[in-house]
mmCIF file of C-alpha atoms in Angstrom:
data_model
loop_
_atom_site.group_PDB
_atom_site.id
_atom_site.type_symbol
_atom_site.label_atom_id
_atom_site.label_comp_id
_atom_site.label_asym_id
_atom_site.label_seq_id
_atom_site.Cartn_x
_atom_site.Cartn_y
_atom_site.Cartn_z
ATOM 1 C CA MET K 94 -34.048 19.568 4.994
ATOM 2 C CA PRO K 95 -33.913 19.435 8.803
ATOM 3 C CA ALA K 96 -31.187 17.592 10.668
ATOM 4 C CA THR K 97 -31.771 13.874 11.095
ATOM 5 C CA GLU K 98 -30.221 12.149 14.078
ATOM 6 C CA PHE K 99 -30.099 8.529 15.244
ATOM 7 C CA GLU K 100 -27.832 6.211 17.235
ATOM 8 C CA ARG K 101 -26.420 2.747 16.701
ATOM 9 C CA ASP K 102 -24.476 0.337 18.886
ATOM 10 C CA VAL K 103 -21.550 -1.188 17.002
ATOM 11 C CA SER K 104 -19.085 -3.858 18.058
ATOM 12 C CA ALA K 105 -15.814 -2.075 17.281
ATOM 13 C CA THR K 106 -13.062 0.095 18.695
ATOM 14 C CA LEU K 107 -12.547 3.792 18.010
ATOM 15 C CA ASP K 108 -9.500 2.914 15.880
ATOM 16 C CA GLU K 109 -11.516 0.448 13.784
ATOM 17 C CA LEU K 110 -14.218 3.051 13.224
ATOM 18 C CA ALA K 111 -11.643 5.633 12.121
ATOM 19 C CA ALA K 112 -10.127 3.117 9.682
ATOM 20 C CA TRP K 113 -13.518 2.241 8.177
ATOM 21 C CA ILE K 114 -14.396 5.904 7.712
ATOM 22 C CA SER K 115 -11.054 6.741 6.104
ATOM 23 C CA LYS K 116 -11.406 3.813 3.683
ATOM 24 C CA ALA K 117 -14.972 4.711 2.726
ATOM 25 C CA TYR K 118 -14.355 8.463 2.621
ATOM 26 C CA PRO K 119 -10.649 9.381 2.445
ATOM 27 C CA ASP K 120 -11.548 13.096 2.554
ATOM 28 C CA ALA K 121 -13.529 12.761 5.796
ATOM 29 C CA GLU K 122 -12.462 15.122 8.540
ATOM 30 C CA ARG K 123 -11.378 13.644 11.866
ATOM 31 C CA ARG K 124 -12.198 16.364 14.370
ATOM 32 C CA GLY K 125 -11.102 14.433 17.431
ATOM 33 C CA VAL K 126 -11.151 10.954 18.918
ATOM 34 C CA GLY K 127 -14.428 9.408 17.796
ATOM 35 C CA ASP K 128 -15.567 12.641 16.132
ATOM 36 C CA HIS K 129 -15.810 12.658 12.322
ATOM 37 C CA LEU K 130 -17.356 14.825 9.610
ATOM 38 C CA ILE K 131 -18.191 13.269 6.240
ATOM 39 C CA THR K 132 -19.320 15.254 3.209
ATOM 40 C CA ARG K 133 -20.528 13.611 0.003
ATOM 41 C CA ARG K 134 -22.292 15.557 -2.708
ATOM 42 C CA GLY K 135 -24.863 17.602 -0.800
ATOM 43 C CA ALA K 136 -24.969 15.393 2.300
ATOM 44 C CA VAL K 137 -23.101 16.218 5.499
ATOM 45 C CA LEU K 138 -22.861 13.628 8.289
ATOM 46 C CA GLU K 139 -21.441 14.189 11.760
ATOM 47 C CA LEU K 140 -20.432 11.014 13.606
ATOM 48 C CA VAL K 141 -19.637 11.012 17.306
ATOM 49 C CA ALA K 142 -18.653 7.690 18.869
ATOM 50 C CA THR K 143 -18.159 6.882 22.529
ATOM 51 C CA PRO K 144 -16.997 3.564 23.974
ATOM 52 C CA GLY K 145 -19.766 1.459 25.424
ATOM 53 C CA PRO K 146 -19.771 -1.514 27.760
ATOM 54 C CA GLU K 147 -17.885 -4.611 26.710
ATOM 55 C CA ARG K 148 -20.074 -7.449 25.414
ATOM 56 C CA ARG K 149 -19.249 -10.911 26.675
ATOM 57 C CA ILE K 150 -20.258 -14.187 25.103
ATOM 58 C CA ALA K 151 -18.768 -17.022 27.140
ATOM 59 C CA LEU K 152 -15.022 -16.265 27.006
ATOM 60 C CA LEU K 153 -15.342 -13.908 24.036
ATOM 61 C CA ARG K 154 -15.110 -10.184 24.792
ATOM 62 C CA LEU K 155 -16.233 -7.594 22.262
ATOM 63 C CA PRO K 156 -15.688 -3.843 22.499
ATOM 64 C CA THR K 157 -18.695 -1.664 21.722
ATOM 65 C CA LEU K 158 -19.277 1.864 20.535
ATOM 66 C CA ARG K 159 -22.370 4.026 20.776
ATOM 67 C CA ILE K 160 -22.359 6.063 17.554
ATOM 68 C CA ARG K 161 -24.513 9.149 17.073
ATOM 69 C CA TYR K 162 -25.205 9.905 13.413
ATOM 70 C CA ARG K 163 -26.381 13.423 12.615
ATOM 71 C CA PHE K 164 -27.104 14.575 9.077
ATOM 72 C CA THR K 165 -26.992 18.364 8.862
ATOM 73 C CA ALA K 166 -27.427 18.779 5.101
ATOM 74 C CA GLY K 167 -28.492 16.914 1.992
ATOM 75 C CA ASP K 168 -31.629 15.461 0.524
ATOM 76 C CA ALA K 169 -32.869 11.959 1.320
ATOM 77 C CA GLU K 170 -31.192 10.418 -1.734
ATOM 78 C CA ASP K 171 -27.749 11.912 -0.988
ATOM 79 C CA ARG K 172 -28.009 10.956 2.695
ATOM 80 C CA ALA K 173 -28.956 7.375 1.814
ATOM 81 C CA ALA K 174 -26.042 7.070 -0.630
ATOM 82 C CA LEU K 175 -23.552 8.372 1.947
ATOM 83 C CA LEU K 176 -24.837 6.028 4.645
ATOM 84 C CA SER K 177 -24.997 3.034 2.294
ATOM 85 C CA ARG K 178 -21.318 3.368 1.390
ATOM 86 C CA LEU K 179 -20.301 3.817 5.024
ATOM 87 C CA ASP K 180 -22.364 0.776 6.076
ATOM 88 C CA LEU K 181 -20.656 -1.292 3.375
ATOM 89 C CA PHE K 182 -17.223 -0.503 4.820
ATOM 90 C CA MET K 183 -18.399 -1.099 8.401
ATOM 91 C CA HIS K 184 -19.872 -4.510 7.569
ATOM 92 C CA ARG K 185 -18.078 -7.485 9.054
ATOM 93 C CA GLY K 186 -18.044 -10.840 7.321
ATOM 94 C CA GLY K 187 -20.001 -13.795 8.519
ATOM 95 C CA GLY K 188 -22.201 -16.597 7.435
#
């Protein structure tokens, strides 16, 4: 299966992202600041995050990250399962 790549903007810091990844996938490899490699079953996901512009809502300031997701291996089912678990750990509460 060819590589699949997409980007997302996330309101988080690099440290928060690293914590979410390590909770979802304790065996994930941290290759550098904002650079992670996750392997689950046959799926391999490279994540590269860079800080984005701060979002401001009135007096509230939110850090942002631009995250590039790149699957380099795995079938659609394995990729979806990997991403679903990661998304669950990255989800913030709310009403």
